[in-house]
Amino acid sequence: MSKTTPATAFLRRAEIPFETLLYDYDPSVEKLGVHAAAAVNEPPERVFKTLMTDVDGKPVCAVIPVARELSLKKLATACSGKIAKMMKPADAERVTGYRVGGISPFGGRKVVPTFVAQEVLEQPYILLNGGGRGVQVKLAVPDALAVMNGRTADLLAVIS
């Protein structure tokens, strides 16, 4: 399957091997990422979501497993910052050039610091948004981290 987006074009230019997986995007589901994982027949711990945040007034991208929640406190610590908050959807779209539901850590409008949940290191490969609603890209973890210049960190909220 093939669909060209700014993210897939970016990966091709970087000569990163990847596979594109398309699925029927359904904005009515409660957990879009978990729905995407099921739609492409992958376990949720291998499918990662891209969250745009603001740390001390600067944009930061956080990449975490779709079934988990981000700890804003841990993200701020990873960034050596004080206060992290989720970016408003309109701001996330302006910074990345992507629509919410299709935000990718690859090929965005601006290059921003990217932090990836350390659990990524437990996976042989991961899937991430490919720059469009209903588009996932599957690639090796080392390639994903290298091309997004991602730094791994403890980012996940503790499940009680």
CSV table of C-alpha atoms in Angstrom, one decimal:
chain,number,residue,atom,x,y,z
A,1,MET,CA,0.0,0.0,0.0
A,2,SER,CA,1.2,3.5,-0.7
A,3,LYS,CA,0.1,6.9,0.2
A,4,THR,CA,2.5,9.9,0.0
A,5,THR,CA,2.4,12.4,2.8
A,6,PRO,CA,5.0,14.8,4.0
A,7,ALA,CA,6.1,12.2,6.5
A,8,THR,CA,6.5,9.4,4.0
A,9,ALA,CA,8.3,11.7,1.6
A,10,PHE,CA,10.6,12.7,4.5
A,11,LEU,CA,11.4,9.1,5.2
A,12,ARG,CA,12.1,8.3,1.6
A,13,ARG,CA,14.4,11.3,1.3
A,14,ALA,CA,16.2,10.1,4.4
A,15,GLU,CA,16.5,6.7,2.8
A,16,ILE,CA,14.8,5.0,5.8
A,17,PRO,CA,13.2,1.7,5.1
A,18,PHE,CA,9.5,1.6,6.1
A,19,GLU,CA,6.2,0.1,5.3
A,20,THR,CA,3.0,2.1,4.9
A,21,LEU,CA,-0.2,0.6,6.4
A,22,LEU,CA,-3.6,2.2,5.7
A,23,TYR,CA,-6.7,1.7,7.7
A,24,ASP,CA,-10.2,3.3,7.9
A,25,TYR,CA,-9.9,6.2,10.3
A,26,ASP,CA,-12.9,6.6,12.6
A,27,PRO,CA,-12.9,9.8,14.5
A,28,SER,CA,-15.9,8.6,16.6
A,29,VAL,CA,-13.9,6.0,18.6
A,30,GLU,CA,-12.7,6.9,22.1
A,31,LYS,CA,-9.1,5.8,21.7
A,32,LEU,CA,-7.9,6.5,18.2
A,33,GLY,CA,-4.5,4.9,18.7
A,34,VAL,CA,-5.8,1.7,20.1
A,35,HIS,CA,-8.3,1.6,17.2
A,36,ALA,CA,-5.4,2.1,14.8
A,37,ALA,CA,-3.4,-0.8,16.4
A,38,ALA,CA,-6.4,-3.2,16.1
A,39,ALA,CA,-7.1,-2.0,12.5
A,40,VAL,CA,-3.5,-2.8,11.4
A,41,ASN,CA,-3.4,-6.0,13.5
A,42,GLU,CA,-0.5,-4.9,15.8
A,43,PRO,CA,-0.3,-5.0,19.6
A,44,PRO,CA,-0.9,-1.6,21.2
A,45,GLU,CA,2.5,-1.6,22.8
A,46,ARG,CA,4.1,-1.5,19.3
A,47,VAL,CA,2.0,1.4,18.0
A,48,PHE,CA,3.1,4.8,19.2
A,49,LYS,CA,1.2,8.1,19.3
A,50,THR,CA,2.6,11.6,18.7
A,51,LEU,CA,1.6,14.2,21.2
A,52,MET,CA,2.5,17.8,20.8
A,53,THR,CA,3.3,19.6,24.1
A,54,ASP,CA,4.5,22.9,25.3
A,55,VAL,CA,7.4,22.8,27.8
A,56,ASP,CA,8.3,26.2,29.4
A,57,GLY,CA,6.7,27.9,26.3
A,58,LYS,CA,8.5,25.8,23.7
A,59,PRO,CA,7.1,23.1,21.5
A,60,VAL,CA,8.1,19.5,22.3
A,61,CYS,CA,7.0,16.3,20.7
A,62,ALA,CA,6.3,13.3,22.9
A,63,VAL,CA,6.0,9.8,21.4
A,64,ILE,CA,4.4,7.1,23.6
A,65,PRO,CA,2.5,3.8,23.2
A,66,VAL,CA,-1.1,4.4,22.2
A,67,ALA,CA,-2.6,2.6,25.2
A,68,ARG,CA,-0.6,4.6,27.7
A,69,GLU,CA,-0.8,8.1,29.1
A,70,LEU,CA,1.9,10.8,29.1
A,71,SER,CA,3.2,12.1,32.4
A,72,LEU,CA,3.6,15.8,31.8
A,73,LYS,CA,5.8,16.0,34.9
A,74,LYS,CA,8.1,13.3,33.6
A,75,LEU,CA,8.3,15.1,30.2
A,76,ALA,CA,9.2,18.4,31.8
A,77,THR,CA,12.0,16.6,33.8
A,78,ALA,CA,13.3,14.9,30.6
A,79,CYS,CA,13.4,18.3,28.9
A,80,SER,CA,15.1,19.9,31.9
A,81,GLY,CA,12.0,22.1,32.1
A,82,LYS,CA,9.6,23.2,34.8
A,83,ILE,CA,6.1,23.1,33.3
A,84,ALA,CA,4.8,20.9,30.5
A,85,LYS,CA,1.3,21.0,29.1
A,86,MET,CA,-0.6,19.6,26.2
A,87,MET,CA,-0.6,21.9,23.1
A,88,LYS,CA,-3.9,23.2,21.9
A,89,PRO,CA,-5.0,21.3,18.8
A,90,ALA,CA,-4.9,24.5,16.6
A,91,ASP,CA,-1.3,25.2,17.8
A,92,ALA,CA,-0.2,21.6,17.2
A,93,GLU,CA,-1.6,21.8,13.7
A,94,ARG,CA,0.2,25.1,13.1
A,95,VAL,CA,3.6,23.9,14.4
A,96,THR,CA,3.5,20.5,12.6
A,97,GLY,CA,1.6,21.2,9.5
A,98,TYR,CA,-0.5,18.1,10.1
A,99,ARG,CA,-4.1,17.7,11.2
A,100,VAL,CA,-4.9,16.3,14.6
A,101,GLY,CA,-5.3,12.6,14.2
A,102,GLY,CA,-2.6,12.6,11.6
A,103,ILE,CA,0.3,14.2,13.4
A,104,SER,CA,3.6,12.5,12.7
A,105,PRO,CA,7.0,12.9,14.3
A,106,PHE,CA,8.5,12.9,10.7
A,107,GLY,CA,8.6,15.8,8.2
A,108,GLY,CA,6.7,18.4,10.2
A,109,ARG,CA,6.8,22.1,9.5
A,110,LYS,CA,9.2,22.8,12.3
A,111,VAL,CA,11.9,20.7,13.9
A,112,VAL,CA,11.2,20.3,17.6
A,113,PRO,CA,12.8,18.3,20.3
A,114,THR,CA,11.4,14.8,20.4
A,115,PHE,CA,11.2,12.5,23.4
A,116,VAL,CA,10.2,8.9,23.0
A,117,ALA,CA,9.0,6.6,25.8
A,118,GLN,CA,11.9,4.3,26.8
A,119,GLU,CA,9.6,1.3,26.3
A,120,VAL,CA,10.3,1.7,22.6
A,121,LEU,CA,13.6,-0.1,23.2
A,122,GLU,CA,11.7,-3.3,24.1
A,123,GLN,CA,10.2,-3.4,20.5
A,124,PRO,CA,11.8,-4.8,17.4
A,125,TYR,CA,9.9,-2.3,15.3
A,126,ILE,CA,7.2,0.3,15.9
A,127,LEU,CA,4.3,1.9,14.0
A,128,LEU,CA,3.8,5.7,14.1
A,129,ASN,CA,1.4,8.1,12.4
A,130,GLY,CA,2.5,8.5,8.7
A,131,GLY,CA,1.3,12.0,8.4
A,132,GLY,CA,-2.4,11.5,7.6
A,133,ARG,CA,-5.5,10.2,9.2
A,134,GLY,CA,-5.6,6.4,8.6
A,135,VAL,CA,-1.9,6.2,7.7
A,136,GLN,CA,0.7,4.3,9.8
A,137,VAL,CA,4.3,3.7,9.0
A,138,LYS,CA,6.2,0.6,10.3
A,139,LEU,CA,9.9,0.9,10.8
A,140,ALA,CA,12.8,-0.4,12.9
A,141,VAL,CA,13.3,1.3,16.2
A,142,PRO,CA,16.9,2.4,15.6
A,143,ASP,CA,15.8,4.0,12.3
A,144,ALA,CA,12.8,5.7,13.9
A,145,LEU,CA,14.9,7.2,16.7
A,146,ALA,CA,17.6,8.3,14.3
A,147,VAL,CA,15.4,10.0,11.8
A,148,MET,CA,13.3,11.8,14.4
A,149,ASN,CA,16.4,12.6,16.5
A,150,GLY,CA,14.4,11.1,19.3
A,151,ARG,CA,15.8,10.8,22.9
A,152,THR,CA,14.4,8.1,25.0
A,153,ALA,CA,13.1,8.9,28.5
A,154,ASP,CA,10.8,7.8,31.3
A,155,LEU,CA,7.6,9.5,30.1
A,156,LEU,CA,4.7,7.3,31.0
A,157,ALA,CA,2.2,8.0,33.8
A,158,VAL,CA,2.0,5.3,36.4
A,159,ILE,CA,-1.0,3.0,36.1
A,160,SER,CA,-2.7,2.6,39.5
